[in-house]
Amino acid sequence: MCGIVGYLGERNAVPVIINGLKRLEYRGYDSAGIAILNGSGLKLAKCKGKVSDLENKMASGFGEGTMGIGHTRWATHGVPNDLNAHPHKSSSGDLVLIHNGIIENYASIKEALIARGCSFRSETDTEVLVNLIEDIKDAENISLEKAVRAALNQVIGAYAIAVFSVKNPDQIVVAKKGSPLVVGIGEDEFFIASDATPFLEYTKKAVYLEDDEMAVVQKGKELKVRSIKSNKPIDPYVHQLKMDLESIEKGGYPHFMLKEIYEQSKSIQDTLRGRLLADKGMIKMSGVFDYHDKLLNADRFIIIGCGTSWHAGLVAEYIFEDLARVPVEVEYASEFRYRNPIITEKDVVIAISQSGETADTLAALKLAKEKGATIFGICNVVGSSIARETHAGAYTHAGPEIGVASTKAFTAQVAVLSLIALDIANNKGLLSKTQFRQYLSELDAIPAKIEKMLESDAQTRYISELYKNAHNFLYLGRGYNFPVALEGALKLKEISYIHAEGYPAAEMKHGPIALIDENMPVVVIAPKSGQYEKIVSNIQEVKARNGKVIAVVSNGDSEIAQLADHVIEVEDTLEVFSPLITTIPLQLLSYHIAVMRGCNVDQPRNLAKSVTVE
Ligand code: AGP
């Protein structure tokens, strides 16, 4: 996620901004930049890489100034490079802007601006925004504040912006919708940031802008907040912060993993934003569109990945074969790359990777590419090695995932794969208009269902307390929820160090049932939308051998509640989307058990977030 920092007051803005950007590094980024206004005009430096790289670039006498803005960029439009880094200047060089978010309709705005003679240096949506503001400001001869408001009323998307004019070194205009922005109120000084960490050492008084709010930060004046839509003034609420630095980086959560579990309503919304147009009955994915023929005419999809990404691929196998009626093979990348696989030009290989840097996955896709397959990537890191190696792709836009155990990246991967399968099924005429719209509307409803489910984790916490000292767990699922059983087992073992196995529920009688006794907790994923009667029988088989059953069930399911030792209720949805729902309680179960066992949840032993070696 991008980070924004700004300062206006009596101090030298440079160290305030640079240290502030360092406080935001935890958000994940790939480039950084700073712009300040001082006695001798504008100074701006930006580059791909880390804040330390930016400092090296500034080393040759950057100068000082009492007003400035800085940015750490998490690339969404345009790969990480110096040109795409923020801050961005307007064509005339008068306006300087930083932005966290996505402008969905930037392409049409850019087209109109080019037609009016505007030129662009970067590939970013942000540069379009700063030029739109300038175009309006000049054309209507209005103030920066008014131009920002007019521009934002034309924009569709999410933003937290800070912008100033080089002609006015005493004012920064900020605005917020969908991305966080907070203003620190000091003694005759203001701080602007994505969260309070950059200014907590200077002041504990903060105004958190709400969506559709903008503000003028002006030296020697009170903070003026108003509505972007109605222009009505708003009386800002000044918080007296009590948090410490470390807890803010985690958004008040004790661990990044828990924060990322709770972010999944938003991360799936961000993943679907601009792609799933349920009200219009459409899917719009540029990466898919550019290779539509290859995807629609593929003889076979080969999905490669590792760990959780491999599990997302398994879910995709069910979705693609069920809806798009196309053969799918899912391969561990590490096996695929060495088994001399048969690959033809009619194959489409989908490489799934959160980090985009997993060595086995990268090597496997290079092999497939050499043999003529079309390579489609699903990554969470823009400009990562895997993303750059593919012919086309779709980013998951889940934001940086810091916890080693993958959570929001998994559900974002499944959401993107669902969109692709639905797009193919629809374009191949395999779904009626009504069916297609039903799928789109249900997928659109998933973030709200996750939000509702995450209102309380009391039940998973209670169950975790009971079983935190178990030595083994079994996870069982059928159909779409078999891969969820594997994912749930992986989550548990990688952060709590308890051995856990995932199995197709019907497979139990072919061996694992010998393991069942009163010391074997068995997690059974049993939503109504699945092979319900069958999974009920599997639960009975476990109970008949004194196994302890923890069942993930649809809200209000009284039948399994009679059988199982514990039930965790989840929102109902179509079977095809059930992994997006049933995964959530398994993430929480593994998290709470690991915490109760005193494990290092965010950095489990022996594990790395990105396995860049074989
Ligand atoms: C998942 O919780 C693990 N951290 C691990 O299995 C991970 O999914 C795997 O290493 C693949 O990583 P990638 O998605 O970045 O390629």
XYZ file of C-alpha atoms and ligand atoms in Angstrom:
630
model
C 0.000 0.000 0.000
C 1.327 3.468 -0.778
C 2.302 5.772 2.053
C 1.901 9.541 2.060
C 3.621 12.087 4.320
C 3.455 15.878 4.355
C 4.654 18.730 6.560
C 3.940 22.445 6.879
C 5.381 24.541 9.709
C 8.638 25.983 10.992
C 10.875 22.885 10.935
C 13.000 21.699 8.037
C 10.518 19.448 6.235
C 13.172 17.091 4.825
C 13.991 14.996 7.928
C 10.367 15.042 9.071
C 9.259 13.616 5.727
C 12.112 11.146 5.236
C 11.741 9.727 8.753
C 8.002 9.699 8.253
C 8.370 7.635 5.080
C 10.566 5.192 6.989
C 7.777 4.815 9.544
C 5.478 3.780 6.678
C 7.855 1.207 5.152
C 5.885 -1.589 6.827
C 3.085 -0.880 4.348
C 5.226 -2.340 1.593
C 6.456 -0.277 -1.381
C 8.736 -0.302 -4.379
C 9.730 3.350 -4.879
C 9.876 6.621 -2.940
C 10.013 10.354 -3.476
C 9.938 13.770 -1.828
C 9.202 17.341 -2.905
C 9.816 20.443 -0.788
C 9.414 24.143 -1.291
C 12.199 26.330 0.009
C 13.620 29.787 -0.529
C 14.970 28.794 -3.921
C 11.879 27.114 -5.354
C 10.870 23.476 -5.707
C 13.199 20.596 -4.908
C 12.012 17.122 -5.976
C 13.713 13.728 -5.841
C 12.246 10.291 -6.469
C 13.426 6.834 -7.435
C 12.657 3.169 -7.623
C 13.788 1.328 -4.519
C 13.813 2.097 -0.820
C 13.810 5.333 1.178
C 17.525 4.764 1.732
C 17.996 4.822 -2.048
C 16.093 8.114 -2.121
C 18.371 9.502 0.592
C 21.423 8.514 -1.468
C 19.909 10.285 -4.466
C 19.353 13.433 -2.321
C 22.820 13.308 -0.819
C 24.243 15.908 -3.189
C 22.753 18.920 -1.329
C 18.984 18.629 -1.572
C 18.371 21.783 0.421
C 15.798 22.567 3.059
C 12.257 23.847 3.170
C 9.433 24.295 5.643
C 6.784 22.675 3.451
C 6.843 19.390 1.615
C 5.297 16.051 0.713
C 6.737 12.559 0.416
C 5.521 9.190 -0.836
C 6.268 5.487 -0.778
C 4.690 3.851 -3.809
C 3.054 0.419 -3.988
C 2.711 0.174 -7.775
C -0.749 -0.315 -9.216
C -0.587 1.431 -12.611
C 2.871 1.332 -14.177
C 5.839 -0.686 -13.043
C 8.158 0.536 -10.289
C 10.661 2.983 -11.829
C 11.888 6.540 -11.292
C 9.351 8.066 -13.681
C 6.322 6.394 -12.092
C 7.439 7.221 -8.553
C 5.627 10.039 -6.751
C 5.451 13.026 -6.298
C 4.076 13.877 -9.732
C 4.210 17.387 -11.196
C 1.575 18.851 -13.492
C 2.549 19.632 -17.072
C 3.388 23.233 -16.209
C 5.350 22.188 -13.154
C 3.146 24.349 -10.937
C 1.334 21.591 -9.055
C 2.972 18.737 -7.131
C 0.880 15.782 -5.926
C 1.141 12.472 -4.085
C -1.591 9.828 -4.086
C -2.476 6.561 -2.418
C -5.266 4.700 -4.223
C -6.538 3.874 -7.713
C -8.236 6.238 -10.191
C -10.431 3.798 -12.123
C -11.449 6.211 -14.885
C -7.971 7.617 -15.430
C -7.747 6.358 -19.001
C -10.731 8.372 -20.252
C -9.588 11.465 -18.347
C -6.072 11.074 -19.772
C -7.466 10.851 -23.299
C -9.419 14.072 -22.830
C -6.412 15.875 -21.359
C -4.153 14.761 -24.224
C -6.758 16.089 -26.629
C -6.401 19.438 -24.813
C -2.659 19.385 -25.345
C -1.531 17.889 -22.078
C 1.592 15.700 -22.105
C 2.514 12.906 -19.711
C 5.818 11.548 -18.482
C 4.663 8.488 -16.547
C 2.222 5.561 -16.902
C 0.463 6.422 -13.650
C -3.134 7.304 -12.884
C -1.755 9.852 -10.392
C -0.164 12.035 -13.056
C -3.554 12.147 -14.763
C -5.114 13.472 -11.560
C -2.583 16.269 -11.037
C -3.033 17.381 -14.653
C -6.816 17.262 -14.360
C -6.597 19.577 -11.337
C -4.300 21.954 -13.225
C -6.500 21.870 -16.336
C -9.538 22.880 -14.276
C -7.617 25.447 -12.191
C -6.296 27.201 -15.302
C -9.438 26.893 -17.405
C -11.721 28.290 -14.692
C -9.095 30.495 -13.052
C -9.997 29.222 -9.585
C -8.095 28.414 -6.408
C -6.219 25.166 -5.936
C -8.770 24.089 -3.313
C -11.678 24.639 -5.684
C -9.877 22.940 -8.566
C -9.099 19.902 -6.411
C -12.748 19.639 -5.437
C -13.961 19.956 -9.005
C -11.477 17.355 -10.221
C -12.335 14.835 -7.500
C -15.997 15.116 -8.384
C -15.049 13.794 -11.813
C -12.912 10.987 -10.509
C -14.049 7.384 -9.861
C -11.873 5.361 -7.525
C -10.023 5.540 -4.223
C -7.586 8.244 -3.140
C -5.721 9.944 -0.363
C -3.944 12.908 -1.899
C -1.800 15.859 -0.887
C -1.111 18.570 -3.449
C 0.481 22.027 -3.416
C 1.301 24.808 -5.853
C 4.889 25.993 -6.113
C 3.446 29.517 -6.138
C 2.028 29.076 -2.639
C 4.557 27.723 -0.109
C 2.098 28.039 2.764
C -0.680 25.661 1.722
C -1.240 21.969 1.096
C -4.636 20.651 -0.022
C -5.557 17.117 1.034
C -8.507 14.863 0.218
C -9.655 11.360 1.052
C -11.854 8.615 -0.320
C -11.233 4.928 0.240
C -7.570 5.326 1.321
C -6.522 6.581 4.754
C -5.373 10.151 5.470
C -4.757 11.735 8.843
C -3.666 15.305 9.707
C -1.453 15.815 12.773
C -2.130 19.119 14.496
C 0.974 20.642 16.118
C 1.785 24.064 17.574
C 1.806 26.191 14.393
C 2.599 23.155 12.291
C 0.712 20.425 10.468
C 1.585 16.858 9.568
C -0.130 14.804 6.863
C 0.166 11.016 6.648
C -1.472 7.694 5.822
C -1.524 6.890 9.543
C -0.199 8.603 12.644
C 3.180 6.815 12.817
C 5.102 9.548 10.903
C 4.127 12.322 13.337
C 3.378 10.590 16.631
C 6.675 11.843 18.054
C 5.685 15.455 17.306
C 2.013 15.579 18.258
C -0.748 13.299 19.514
C -3.550 15.492 18.169
C -4.940 14.104 14.954
C -7.857 14.605 12.580
C -8.775 11.466 10.613
C -10.432 12.579 7.380
C -13.510 10.580 6.428
C -14.396 9.515 2.873
C -15.513 12.425 0.697
C -13.682 14.957 2.872
C -10.975 17.399 1.877
C -9.017 19.955 3.863
C -6.786 22.980 3.401
C -3.667 22.885 5.541
C -2.561 26.520 5.809
C 0.258 28.022 7.862
C -1.084 30.105 10.742
C -4.692 29.018 10.122
C -7.096 26.467 11.620
C -7.546 23.266 9.621
C -10.471 23.803 7.222
C -12.384 20.590 6.346
C -15.246 20.394 3.855
C -17.243 17.860 1.889
C -15.926 17.156 -1.599
C -19.405 16.501 -2.941
C -21.438 19.265 -1.266
C -18.646 21.737 -0.382
C -20.256 22.057 3.069
C -17.787 22.946 5.836
C -17.214 20.165 8.369
C -16.176 20.648 11.956
C -13.192 18.289 12.370
C -12.968 16.001 15.410
C -9.498 16.209 16.923
C -8.432 12.841 18.401
C -5.972 12.717 21.295
C -3.901 9.693 20.259
C -3.029 7.131 22.895
C -1.447 4.512 20.651
C 2.247 3.705 20.607
C 4.202 3.630 17.397
C 4.424 -0.121 16.979
C 0.738 -0.754 17.465
C -0.182 1.832 14.809
C 1.903 0.140 12.142
C -0.310 -2.858 12.751
C -3.386 -0.667 12.702
C -3.970 -1.425 16.354
C -3.822 -5.219 15.802
C -1.305 -7.286 17.805
C 0.044 -8.951 14.623
C 0.143 -8.217 10.915
C -1.501 -11.583 10.252
C -4.595 -10.652 12.266
C -4.723 -7.244 10.577
C -4.540 -8.935 7.176
C -7.267 -11.444 8.101
C -9.521 -8.535 9.035
C -8.568 -6.615 5.884
C -10.114 -9.272 3.622
C -13.400 -7.525 3.095
C -11.505 -4.472 1.835
C -8.804 -6.404 -0.020
C -11.393 -8.393 -1.977
C -13.248 -5.150 -2.698
C -9.992 -3.643 -3.957
C -9.330 -6.744 -6.055
C -12.786 -6.569 -7.653
C -12.860 -2.788 -7.987
C -13.114 -1.679 -11.607
C -13.216 -5.310 -12.785
C -16.515 -6.657 -11.447
C -19.302 -4.371 -12.685
C -22.205 -6.351 -11.240
C -24.813 -3.647 -11.843
C -23.846 -3.562 -15.514
C -23.552 -7.348 -15.742
C -19.961 -7.058 -16.891
C -16.400 -8.148 -16.121
C -13.612 -5.828 -17.306
C -10.048 -7.140 -16.980
C -7.514 -5.548 -19.277
C -4.943 -8.316 -18.774
C -7.535 -10.928 -19.671
C -8.936 -8.874 -22.545
C -5.524 -8.475 -24.191
C -5.202 -12.265 -24.397
C -8.872 -13.147 -24.690
C -8.424 -15.389 -27.721
C -5.710 -17.426 -26.046
C -7.784 -17.809 -22.894
C -11.022 -18.597 -24.714
C -9.398 -21.100 -27.081
C -7.053 -22.783 -24.621
C -7.034 -26.578 -24.859
C -5.969 -26.736 -21.256
C -5.001 -24.526 -18.318
C -1.961 -25.542 -16.312
C -1.915 -23.742 -12.984
C 1.407 -23.579 -11.176
C 2.247 -22.291 -7.726
C 3.571 -23.206 -4.314
C 2.005 -23.449 -0.867
C -1.065 -21.300 -0.443
C -0.864 -20.133 -4.051
C -1.033 -23.784 -5.105
C -4.170 -24.139 -2.995
C -5.710 -21.160 -4.769
C -4.903 -22.998 -8.004
C -6.760 -26.059 -6.757
C -9.828 -23.945 -6.043
C -9.493 -22.553 -9.560
C -9.476 -26.073 -10.986
C -12.973 -26.621 -9.607
C -14.189 -23.218 -10.775
C -12.704 -23.376 -14.288
C -13.860 -26.933 -15.002
C -17.274 -26.361 -13.443
C -18.063 -23.034 -15.126
C -15.708 -22.603 -18.087
C -15.736 -26.332 -18.987
C -12.020 -26.358 -19.817
C -9.507 -28.964 -18.601
C -7.274 -27.753 -15.787
C -4.161 -29.274 -14.274
C -2.718 -27.881 -11.056
C 0.971 -28.455 -10.504
C 3.414 -27.846 -7.701
C 5.866 -25.560 -9.478
C 8.815 -27.431 -7.950
C 7.631 -30.747 -9.450
C 6.467 -29.320 -12.759
C 9.808 -27.763 -13.591
C 11.721 -31.035 -13.307
C 9.372 -33.666 -14.687
C 9.816 -32.836 -18.380
C 6.109 -31.951 -18.768
C 4.265 -32.047 -22.077
C 3.374 -28.476 -22.986
C 1.891 -27.185 -26.243
C 1.161 -23.752 -27.686
C -2.511 -24.355 -27.011
C -1.799 -24.469 -23.271
C -2.323 -21.453 -21.036
C -0.182 -21.564 -17.911
C -1.436 -19.529 -14.949
C 1.348 -18.733 -12.492
C 0.041 -17.745 -9.063
C 2.329 -16.006 -6.605
C 1.718 -13.437 -3.868
C 5.311 -12.242 -3.802
C 5.930 -12.726 -7.501
C 9.426 -13.895 -6.550
C 9.082 -17.610 -5.702
C 11.989 -19.320 -7.413
C 10.228 -22.582 -8.279
C 7.236 -20.791 -9.754
C 9.441 -18.463 -11.787
C 11.501 -21.358 -13.127
C 8.397 -23.381 -13.960
C 6.791 -20.569 -15.929
C 10.027 -19.920 -17.838
C 10.071 -23.592 -18.862
C 6.455 -23.403 -20.057
C 7.200 -20.156 -21.904
C 10.148 -21.735 -23.706
C 7.823 -24.532 -24.845
C 5.402 -22.012 -26.378
C 2.629 -21.833 -23.802
C 0.869 -18.539 -23.060
C 1.787 -17.423 -19.559
C -0.733 -15.556 -17.414
C 0.331 -14.267 -14.018
C -1.632 -13.601 -10.845
C 0.645 -11.690 -8.478
C 0.239 -9.289 -5.603
C 3.429 -7.316 -6.211
C 3.435 -5.059 -9.259
C 6.551 -5.346 -11.347
C 7.755 -8.491 -9.537
C 9.935 -10.989 -11.383
C 7.049 -13.363 -12.121
C 4.777 -10.501 -13.217
C 7.455 -9.256 -15.609
C 8.047 -12.724 -17.052
C 4.423 -13.376 -18.032
C 2.648 -12.480 -21.313
C -0.313 -11.045 -19.411
C -1.762 -11.051 -15.977
C -4.010 -9.653 -13.299
C -2.730 -8.187 -10.072
C -4.604 -9.074 -6.916
C -4.453 -5.529 -5.426
C -4.624 -7.039 -1.924
C -2.029 -4.552 -0.646
C 1.200 -5.678 0.941
C 0.954 -8.909 2.891
C 3.479 -8.708 5.715
C 2.575 -11.789 7.751
C 4.450 -14.856 6.475
C 1.249 -16.902 6.577
C -0.725 -15.907 3.511
C -4.331 -14.915 4.202
C -5.709 -11.946 2.230
C -3.546 -12.845 -0.765
C -5.212 -16.267 -0.931
C -8.755 -14.898 -0.976
C -7.714 -12.204 -3.455
C -6.198 -14.863 -5.729
C -9.416 -16.894 -5.574
C -11.449 -13.763 -6.331
C -9.360 -12.969 -9.435
C -9.510 -16.588 -10.626
C -13.292 -16.568 -10.157
C -13.557 -13.468 -12.353
C -11.432 -15.069 -15.088
C -13.442 -18.301 -15.053
C -16.723 -16.370 -15.168
C -15.453 -14.203 -18.014
C -14.466 -17.267 -20.044
C -17.723 -19.086 -19.280
C -19.738 -16.036 -20.261
C -17.815 -15.431 -23.495
C -18.141 -19.096 -24.456
C -21.910 -18.805 -24.001
C -21.931 -21.393 -21.226
C -23.995 -19.194 -18.906
C -27.337 -17.552 -19.537
C -27.497 -13.787 -18.945
C -29.444 -14.459 -15.752
C -26.966 -17.017 -14.476
C -24.047 -14.732 -15.257
C -25.660 -11.816 -13.436
C -26.440 -14.052 -10.467
C -22.780 -15.074 -10.176
C -21.622 -11.465 -10.483
C -24.062 -10.224 -7.899
C -23.120 -12.985 -5.421
C -19.390 -12.353 -5.903
C -20.084 -8.647 -5.355
C -21.776 -9.524 -2.068
C -18.811 -11.503 -0.684
C -16.911 -8.581 0.939
C -19.998 -7.617 2.972
C -20.456 -11.238 4.038
C -16.852 -11.419 5.179
C -17.279 -8.126 7.034
C -20.289 -9.565 8.841
C -18.492 -12.806 9.706
C -15.557 -10.897 11.165
C -17.760 -9.002 13.618
C -16.879 -11.645 16.196
C -14.226 -14.326 16.511
C -15.341 -15.426 19.977
C -16.179 -18.972 18.824
C -12.841 -19.580 17.083
C -11.041 -18.144 20.102
C -13.014 -20.478 22.437
C -12.270 -23.538 20.278
C -8.584 -22.545 20.021
C -8.348 -22.524 23.799
C -9.716 -26.088 23.951
C -7.437 -27.577 21.281
C -4.274 -25.488 21.452
C -2.299 -28.406 22.900
C -3.390 -31.032 20.362
C -0.547 -32.794 18.604
C -2.332 -33.444 15.339
C -5.288 -32.053 13.420
C -7.166 -33.423 10.447
C -8.942 -31.061 8.036
C -11.642 -32.500 5.789
C -13.531 -30.927 2.913
C -15.323 -31.979 -0.286
C -15.533 -30.407 -3.710
C -14.613 -26.735 -3.690
C -13.766 -27.047 -0.001
C -11.199 -29.805 -0.342
C -8.520 -27.206 -1.244
C -9.764 -25.152 1.721
C -9.051 -28.157 3.970
C -5.493 -28.228 2.636
C -5.148 -24.473 3.162
C -6.514 -24.641 6.686
C -4.056 -27.405 7.574
C -1.158 -25.433 6.102
C -2.111 -22.310 8.078
C -2.181 -24.260 11.331
C 1.070 -26.119 10.885
C 3.119 -23.204 9.587
C 2.361 -20.846 12.498
C 1.512 -23.116 15.475
C 3.869 -25.967 14.552
C 1.091 -28.508 15.204
C 1.066 -31.278 12.583
C -2.071 -31.005 10.440
C -3.227 -32.753 7.312
C -5.898 -31.752 4.826
C -7.826 -34.513 3.056
C -10.799 -34.964 0.756
C -13.432 -36.049 3.285
C -14.318 -39.177 1.288
C -10.665 -40.249 1.359
C -10.761 -40.683 5.123
C -11.940 -44.267 4.898
C -8.922 -45.089 2.695
C -6.473 -44.718 5.571
C -6.639 -41.578 7.726
C -9.659 -42.919 9.619
C -7.186 -45.138 11.453
C -5.894 -41.963 13.091
C -9.243 -40.968 14.566
C -9.593 -41.077 18.325
C -10.588 -38.687 21.126
C -7.235 -36.891 20.804
C -7.688 -36.074 17.138
C -9.509 -32.810 16.467
C -11.094 -33.023 12.998
C -12.036 -29.766 11.285
C -14.781 -30.437 8.743
C -15.786 -27.781 6.230
C -19.462 -28.419 5.664
C -21.416 -25.535 4.138
C -24.953 -26.264 2.934
C -23.906 -25.379 -0.638
C -21.510 -28.337 -0.868
C -22.060 -32.122 -0.993
C -23.937 -31.660 2.265
C -25.432 -35.120 2.884
C -22.086 -36.734 2.094
C -20.154 -34.540 4.492
C -22.712 -35.222 7.219
C -21.958 -38.935 6.789
C -18.230 -38.207 7.042
C -18.866 -36.371 10.309
C -20.809 -39.367 11.595
C -17.892 -41.657 10.657
C -15.550 -39.498 12.754
C -17.942 -39.328 15.681
C -18.402 -43.111 15.587
C -14.694 -43.338 16.436
C -14.784 -40.744 19.212
C -13.090 -38.105 17.082
C -13.637 -34.456 18.057
C -15.391 -32.615 15.245
C -15.088 -28.885 14.676
C -17.466 -28.137 11.821
C -17.562 -24.985 9.686
C -21.262 -24.744 8.829
C -23.767 -22.419 7.197
C -25.533 -19.998 9.519
C -28.359 -21.723 11.385
C -27.358 -25.270 10.479
C -28.993 -27.241 13.316
C -28.390 -30.724 11.838
C -24.588 -30.713 12.121
C -24.824 -28.832 15.410
C -26.394 -32.028 16.806
C -23.468 -34.127 15.578
C -20.347 -32.029 15.925
C -18.541 -31.094 19.124
C -18.261 -27.485 17.958
C -19.636 -25.495 15.048
C -18.388 -22.259 13.540
C -21.146 -20.577 11.540
C -20.373 -18.745 8.315
C -22.426 -16.739 5.828
C -23.995 -18.771 3.061
C -22.988 -18.320 -0.575
C -22.879 -20.239 -3.843
C -20.629 -23.301 -3.684
C -18.289 -21.788 -6.264
C -17.529 -18.866 -3.927
C -17.609 -20.835 -0.656
C -13.782 -20.993 -0.327
C -13.778 -17.197 0.032
C -15.994 -17.629 3.098
C -15.003 -20.951 4.692
C -11.289 -20.065 4.701
C -11.774 -17.165 7.107
C -12.531 -19.122 10.330
C -9.669 -21.503 9.567
C -7.290 -18.537 9.362
C -8.555 -17.285 12.724
C -8.351 -20.749 14.299
C -4.702 -21.137 13.296
C -3.939 -17.571 14.393
C -5.448 -17.924 17.897
C -3.931 -21.354 18.511
C -0.504 -20.057 17.469
C -0.806 -17.002 19.740
C -1.948 -19.169 22.653
C 1.079 -21.389 22.087
C 3.351 -18.364 22.233
C 4.504 -18.761 18.618
C 5.898 -15.911 16.519
C 2.835 -15.542 14.331
C 4.179 -13.009 11.817
C 7.589 -14.630 11.417
C 7.185 -18.381 12.100
C 10.383 -20.379 12.592
C 12.198 -21.660 9.477
C 9.873 -19.724 7.119
C 10.394 -16.737 4.791
C 7.712 -14.557 3.235
C 9.201 -15.027 -0.173
C 11.075 -18.229 -1.048
C 13.474 -16.928 -3.658
C 15.688 -20.013 -3.511
C 15.007 -23.609 -4.596
C 1.592 -19.568 2.801
O 0.998 -19.215 4.040
C 3.076 -19.756 2.903
N 3.690 -18.607 3.483
C 3.728 -20.250 1.632
O 3.193 -21.525 1.383
C 3.508 -19.405 0.373
O 2.155 -19.477 -0.037
C 4.382 -19.973 -0.744
O 5.732 -19.831 -0.356
C 4.179 -19.291 -2.096
O 4.527 -17.946 -2.005
P 4.103 -16.971 -3.212
O 2.607 -16.942 -3.261
O 4.695 -15.641 -2.844
O 4.671 -17.513 -4.485
